[in-house]
Short mmCIF file of N, CA, C and O in Angstrom, two decimals:
data_model
loop_
_atom_site.label_atom_id
_atom_site.label_comp_id
_atom_site.label_asym_id
_atom_site.label_seq_id
_atom_site.Cartn_x
_atom_site.Cartn_y
_atom_site.Cartn_z
N MET X 1 -2.67 -4.42 16.74
CA MET X 1 -3.18 -4.07 15.42
C MET X 1 -2.83 -2.62 15.14
O MET X 1 -2.90 -1.77 16.01
N ALA X 2 -2.49 -2.34 13.90
CA ALA X 2 -2.18 -0.99 13.44
C ALA X 2 -3.00 -0.70 12.20
O ALA X 2 -3.55 -1.61 11.57
N ILE X 3 -3.08 0.59 11.86
CA ILE X 3 -3.80 0.96 10.65
C ILE X 3 -2.92 1.84 9.77
O ILE X 3 -2.07 2.59 10.25
N ALA X 4 -3.13 1.71 8.45
CA ALA X 4 -2.46 2.54 7.46
C ALA X 4 -3.47 3.55 6.93
O ALA X 4 -4.58 3.17 6.56
N ARG X 5 -3.08 4.81 6.91
CA ARG X 5 -3.92 5.87 6.32
C ARG X 5 -3.30 6.24 4.98
O ARG X 5 -2.13 6.61 4.93
N LEU X 6 -4.07 6.11 3.91
CA LEU X 6 -3.56 6.36 2.56
C LEU X 6 -3.87 7.79 2.13
O LEU X 6 -4.99 8.28 2.33
N HIS X 7 -2.86 8.46 1.55
CA HIS X 7 -2.99 9.85 1.13
C HIS X 7 -2.62 9.96 -0.35
O HIS X 7 -1.59 9.46 -0.78
N GLY X 8 -3.49 10.62 -1.12
CA GLY X 8 -3.25 10.83 -2.53
C GLY X 8 -3.62 9.61 -3.36
O GLY X 8 -3.96 8.55 -2.85
N GLY X 9 -3.58 9.78 -4.66
CA GLY X 9 -3.86 8.67 -5.57
C GLY X 9 -5.30 8.21 -5.52
O GLY X 9 -6.15 8.83 -4.90
N PRO X 10 -5.57 7.09 -6.14
CA PRO X 10 -6.94 6.61 -6.26
C PRO X 10 -7.54 6.09 -4.96
O PRO X 10 -8.75 5.97 -4.85
N LEU X 11 -6.72 5.78 -3.98
CA LEU X 11 -7.23 5.25 -2.71
C LEU X 11 -7.16 6.28 -1.58
O LEU X 11 -7.20 5.93 -0.40
N ASP X 12 -7.08 7.56 -1.94
CA ASP X 12 -6.97 8.64 -0.96
C ASP X 12 -8.08 8.55 0.09
O ASP X 12 -9.25 8.37 -0.25
N GLY X 13 -7.68 8.64 1.35
CA GLY X 13 -8.65 8.62 2.44
C GLY X 13 -8.97 7.24 2.98
O GLY X 13 -9.63 7.12 4.01
N GLN X 14 -8.52 6.20 2.32
CA GLN X 14 -8.79 4.83 2.78
C GLN X 14 -7.96 4.52 4.03
O GLN X 14 -6.85 5.02 4.19
N VAL X 15 -8.50 3.68 4.89
CA VAL X 15 -7.80 3.21 6.08
C VAL X 15 -7.78 1.69 6.01
O VAL X 15 -8.82 1.06 5.82
N LEU X 16 -6.58 1.11 6.13
CA LEU X 16 -6.43 -0.34 6.03
C LEU X 16 -5.77 -0.90 7.28
O LEU X 16 -4.89 -0.26 7.86
N PRO X 17 -6.13 -2.12 7.69
CA PRO X 17 -5.44 -2.75 8.81
C PRO X 17 -4.03 -3.18 8.39
O PRO X 17 -3.81 -3.60 7.26
N LEU X 18 -3.08 -3.05 9.31
CA LEU X 18 -1.70 -3.47 9.07
C LEU X 18 -1.29 -4.46 10.15
O LEU X 18 -1.46 -4.20 11.32
N GLU X 19 -0.73 -5.57 9.75
CA GLU X 19 -0.19 -6.52 10.72
C GLU X 19 1.26 -6.22 11.02
O GLU X 19 1.74 -6.46 12.11
N ASN X 20 1.97 -5.68 10.02
CA ASN X 20 3.40 -5.41 10.16
C ASN X 20 3.65 -3.91 10.04
O ASN X 20 3.49 -3.34 8.97
N THR X 21 4.07 -3.26 11.12
CA THR X 21 4.30 -1.81 11.10
C THR X 21 5.67 -1.45 10.54
O THR X 21 6.01 -0.28 10.47
N ASP X 22 6.46 -2.43 10.13
CA ASP X 22 7.78 -2.17 9.56
C ASP X 22 7.74 -1.99 8.05
O ASP X 22 8.77 -1.76 7.44
N GLN X 23 6.58 -2.08 7.43
CA GLN X 23 6.47 -1.97 5.97
C GLN X 23 6.72 -0.53 5.52
O GLN X 23 6.06 0.40 5.97
N ASP X 24 7.69 -0.36 4.61
CA ASP X 24 7.98 0.96 4.05
C ASP X 24 7.17 1.24 2.80
O ASP X 24 7.07 2.38 2.36
N GLN X 25 6.57 0.19 2.23
CA GLN X 25 5.84 0.34 0.98
C GLN X 25 4.64 -0.61 0.98
O GLN X 25 4.73 -1.73 1.46
N LEU X 26 3.54 -0.13 0.45
CA LEU X 26 2.35 -0.96 0.27
C LEU X 26 2.05 -1.05 -1.22
O LEU X 26 1.95 -0.02 -1.90
N ILE X 27 1.94 -2.25 -1.74
CA ILE X 27 1.54 -2.47 -3.12
C ILE X 27 0.15 -3.08 -3.05
O ILE X 27 -0.03 -4.18 -2.52
N LEU X 28 -0.83 -2.34 -3.54
CA LEU X 28 -2.23 -2.72 -3.35
C LEU X 28 -2.92 -2.94 -4.68
O LEU X 28 -2.65 -2.24 -5.66
N PRO X 29 -3.85 -3.90 -4.73
CA PRO X 29 -4.62 -4.10 -5.96
C PRO X 29 -5.55 -2.92 -6.19
O PRO X 29 -6.09 -2.33 -5.25
N TYR X 30 -5.70 -2.55 -7.46
CA TYR X 30 -6.61 -1.48 -7.82
C TYR X 30 -7.11 -1.72 -9.23
O TYR X 30 -6.31 -1.78 -10.17
N SER X 31 -8.39 -1.87 -9.39
CA SER X 31 -9.02 -2.11 -10.69
C SER X 31 -8.36 -3.33 -11.34
O SER X 31 -8.35 -4.40 -10.78
N GLU X 32 -7.77 -3.16 -12.51
CA GLU X 32 -7.12 -4.25 -13.23
C GLU X 32 -5.62 -4.29 -12.96
O GLU X 32 -4.88 -4.98 -13.66
N GLY X 33 -5.16 -3.55 -11.97
CA GLY X 33 -3.72 -3.48 -11.72
C GLY X 33 -3.40 -3.28 -10.26
O GLY X 33 -4.08 -3.80 -9.39
N GLN X 34 -2.36 -2.50 -10.00
CA GLN X 34 -1.94 -2.24 -8.63
C GLN X 34 -1.39 -0.83 -8.51
O GLN X 34 -0.99 -0.22 -9.49
N VAL X 35 -1.42 -0.31 -7.28
CA VAL X 35 -0.88 1.01 -6.99
C VAL X 35 0.12 0.88 -5.84
O VAL X 35 0.06 -0.08 -5.07
N VAL X 36 1.03 1.84 -5.75
CA VAL X 36 2.09 1.79 -4.74
C VAL X 36 1.99 3.02 -3.85
O VAL X 36 1.89 4.15 -4.32
N TYR X 37 2.04 2.78 -2.54
CA TYR X 37 2.07 3.83 -1.53
C TYR X 37 3.32 3.60 -0.68
O TYR X 37 3.63 2.47 -0.33
N GLU X 38 4.02 4.70 -0.34
CA GLU X 38 5.22 4.60 0.48
C GLU X 38 4.99 5.29 1.82
O GLU X 38 4.28 6.30 1.90
N ARG X 39 5.61 4.73 2.84
CA ARG X 39 5.46 5.24 4.21
C ARG X 39 5.97 6.67 4.29
O ARG X 39 7.00 7.02 3.72
N ASP X 40 5.24 7.49 5.05
CA ASP X 40 5.57 8.89 5.20
C ASP X 40 5.56 9.26 6.69
O ASP X 40 4.51 9.53 7.26
N GLY X 41 6.73 9.21 7.31
CA GLY X 41 6.84 9.61 8.71
C GLY X 41 6.80 8.45 9.69
O GLY X 41 6.77 7.28 9.31
N ASP X 42 6.80 8.82 10.96
CA ASP X 42 6.81 7.83 12.04
C ASP X 42 5.40 7.45 12.45
O ASP X 42 4.43 8.17 12.18
N ALA X 43 5.29 6.34 13.13
CA ALA X 43 4.01 5.86 13.65
C ALA X 43 3.51 6.81 14.74
O ALA X 43 4.29 7.39 15.49
N THR X 44 2.20 6.97 14.81
CA THR X 44 1.57 7.75 15.87
C THR X 44 0.67 6.83 16.68
O THR X 44 0.35 5.71 16.26
N ASN X 45 0.23 7.30 17.83
CA ASN X 45 -0.62 6.51 18.75
C ASN X 45 0.06 5.20 19.13
O ASN X 45 -0.52 4.13 19.03
N THR X 46 1.29 5.29 19.57
CA THR X 46 2.05 4.08 19.91
C THR X 46 1.94 3.72 21.39
O THR X 46 2.47 2.70 21.81
N GLY X 47 1.21 4.52 22.17
CA GLY X 47 1.04 4.23 23.59
C GLY X 47 -0.05 3.21 23.84
O GLY X 47 -0.77 2.80 22.92
N GLU X 48 -0.20 2.82 25.09
CA GLU X 48 -1.17 1.77 25.43
C GLU X 48 -2.62 2.24 25.39
O GLU X 48 -3.50 1.48 25.04
N GLY X 49 -2.91 3.49 25.76
CA GLY X 49 -4.30 3.90 25.87
C GLY X 49 -4.73 4.90 24.83
O GLY X 49 -5.77 5.55 25.00
N ASP X 50 -4.02 5.05 23.74
CA ASP X 50 -4.37 6.09 22.76
C ASP X 50 -4.87 5.54 21.43
O ASP X 50 -4.79 6.20 20.41
N GLY X 51 -5.41 4.36 21.41
CA GLY X 51 -5.98 3.80 20.19
C GLY X 51 -4.96 3.04 19.36
O GLY X 51 -3.81 2.89 19.76
N PRO X 52 -5.38 2.58 18.18
CA PRO X 52 -4.48 1.79 17.34
C PRO X 52 -3.32 2.64 16.80
O PRO X 52 -3.48 3.82 16.52
N THR X 53 -2.18 2.00 16.65
CA THR X 53 -1.03 2.65 16.03
C THR X 53 -1.40 3.03 14.60
O THR X 53 -2.03 2.25 13.88
N GLN X 54 -1.02 4.24 14.18
CA GLN X 54 -1.35 4.71 12.84
C GLN X 54 -0.09 5.06 12.07
O GLN X 54 0.84 5.64 12.62
N LEU X 55 -0.07 4.70 10.79
CA LEU X 55 1.03 5.04 9.89
C LEU X 55 0.46 5.68 8.63
O LEU X 55 -0.55 5.20 8.10
N ASP X 56 1.10 6.75 8.17
CA ASP X 56 0.67 7.42 6.94
C ASP X 56 1.46 6.88 5.76
O ASP X 56 2.67 6.65 5.86
N TYR X 57 0.77 6.69 4.65
CA TYR X 57 1.39 6.25 3.39
C TYR X 57 0.95 7.19 2.29
O TYR X 57 -0.22 7.53 2.19
N ARG X 58 1.89 7.63 1.45
CA ARG X 58 1.63 8.55 0.35
C ARG X 58 1.71 7.82 -0.99
O ARG X 58 2.59 6.99 -1.20
N PHE X 59 0.82 8.17 -1.88
CA PHE X 59 0.77 7.59 -3.22
C PHE X 59 2.05 7.93 -3.98
O PHE X 59 2.49 9.08 -3.99
N THR X 60 2.68 6.92 -4.62
CA THR X 60 3.91 7.18 -5.35
C THR X 60 3.92 6.65 -6.77
O THR X 60 4.71 7.12 -7.58
N ALA X 61 3.10 5.68 -7.12
CA ALA X 61 3.19 5.08 -8.45
C ALA X 61 1.81 4.92 -9.07
O ALA X 61 0.85 4.57 -8.40
N GLU X 62 1.76 5.17 -10.35
CA GLU X 62 0.54 5.03 -11.12
C GLU X 62 0.09 3.57 -11.16
O GLU X 62 0.90 2.66 -11.00
N PRO X 63 -1.19 3.37 -11.41
CA PRO X 63 -1.67 1.99 -11.55
C PRO X 63 -0.90 1.25 -12.64
O PRO X 63 -0.63 1.81 -13.69
N GLN X 64 -0.53 0.03 -12.34
CA GLN X 64 0.14 -0.83 -13.30
C GLN X 64 -0.82 -1.95 -13.67
O GLN X 64 -1.27 -2.69 -12.81
N GLU X 65 -1.13 -2.03 -14.95
CA GLU X 65 -2.07 -3.05 -15.40
C GLU X 65 -1.45 -4.43 -15.28
O GLU X 65 -0.29 -4.65 -15.63
N ILE X 66 -2.23 -5.37 -14.78
CA ILE X 66 -1.80 -6.76 -14.69
C ILE X 66 -2.51 -7.50 -15.82
O ILE X 66 -3.73 -7.45 -15.94
N THR X 67 -1.74 -8.17 -16.65
CA THR X 67 -2.33 -8.91 -17.76
C THR X 67 -2.10 -10.40 -17.55
O THR X 67 -1.15 -10.79 -16.88
N PRO X 68 -2.95 -11.24 -18.13
CA PRO X 68 -2.77 -12.69 -17.98
C PRO X 68 -1.41 -13.16 -18.47
O PRO X 68 -0.88 -14.13 -17.99
N ASP X 69 -0.83 -12.47 -19.46
CA ASP X 69 0.47 -12.87 -20.00
C ASP X 69 1.61 -12.67 -19.02
O ASP X 69 2.69 -13.21 -19.20
N ASP X 70 1.42 -11.87 -17.95
CA ASP X 70 2.48 -11.62 -16.98
C ASP X 70 2.99 -12.91 -16.34
O ASP X 70 4.17 -13.03 -16.01
N ASP X 71 2.12 -13.89 -16.17
CA ASP X 71 2.52 -15.16 -15.55
C ASP X 71 3.09 -16.16 -16.55
O ASP X 71 3.65 -17.15 -16.16
N ASP X 72 2.93 -15.88 -17.83
CA ASP X 72 3.34 -16.84 -18.85
C ASP X 72 4.70 -16.53 -19.47
O ASP X 72 5.06 -17.12 -20.47
N VAL X 73 5.45 -15.61 -18.91
CA VAL X 73 6.75 -15.26 -19.46
C VAL X 73 7.74 -16.37 -19.16
O VAL X 73 7.89 -16.81 -18.03
N ARG X 74 8.40 -16.85 -20.22
CA ARG X 74 9.37 -17.93 -20.07
C ARG X 74 10.75 -17.42 -20.39
O ARG X 74 10.90 -16.59 -21.29
N PRO X 75 11.79 -17.90 -19.71
CA PRO X 75 13.14 -17.46 -20.01
C PRO X 75 13.49 -17.70 -21.48
O PRO X 75 13.14 -18.73 -22.05
N GLY X 76 14.14 -16.71 -22.09
CA GLY X 76 14.56 -16.86 -23.47
C GLY X 76 13.53 -16.39 -24.47
O GLY X 76 13.78 -16.43 -25.67
N GLU X 77 12.37 -15.97 -24.03
CA GLU X 77 11.35 -15.52 -24.97
C GLU X 77 11.32 -14.01 -25.04
O GLU X 77 11.53 -13.30 -24.14
#
C-alpha cells in the first residue's frame, strides 16, 4: 500500500491511499466537478521497515464542473 500526499489547491494536506504507484496524475472528484494533481518527485519510504511508500502530488488544474449534459453528447450535434 502507498499513500499520495496532496499539495496546493482545494485538497491541500489530504492523504489518499494509492494502489498504483506509477500514476503520474490524479483526477479527483471535488464538489460538483473534479480537480487534477500531478506527481511531483520520486517515491519516498520505499524500504521494508520505513512505513508506507509516499508520493507527492501538486495541484495543477482548476475544478471542472461536471454537468448532466456531459454524458448526453451525441456525434454530429
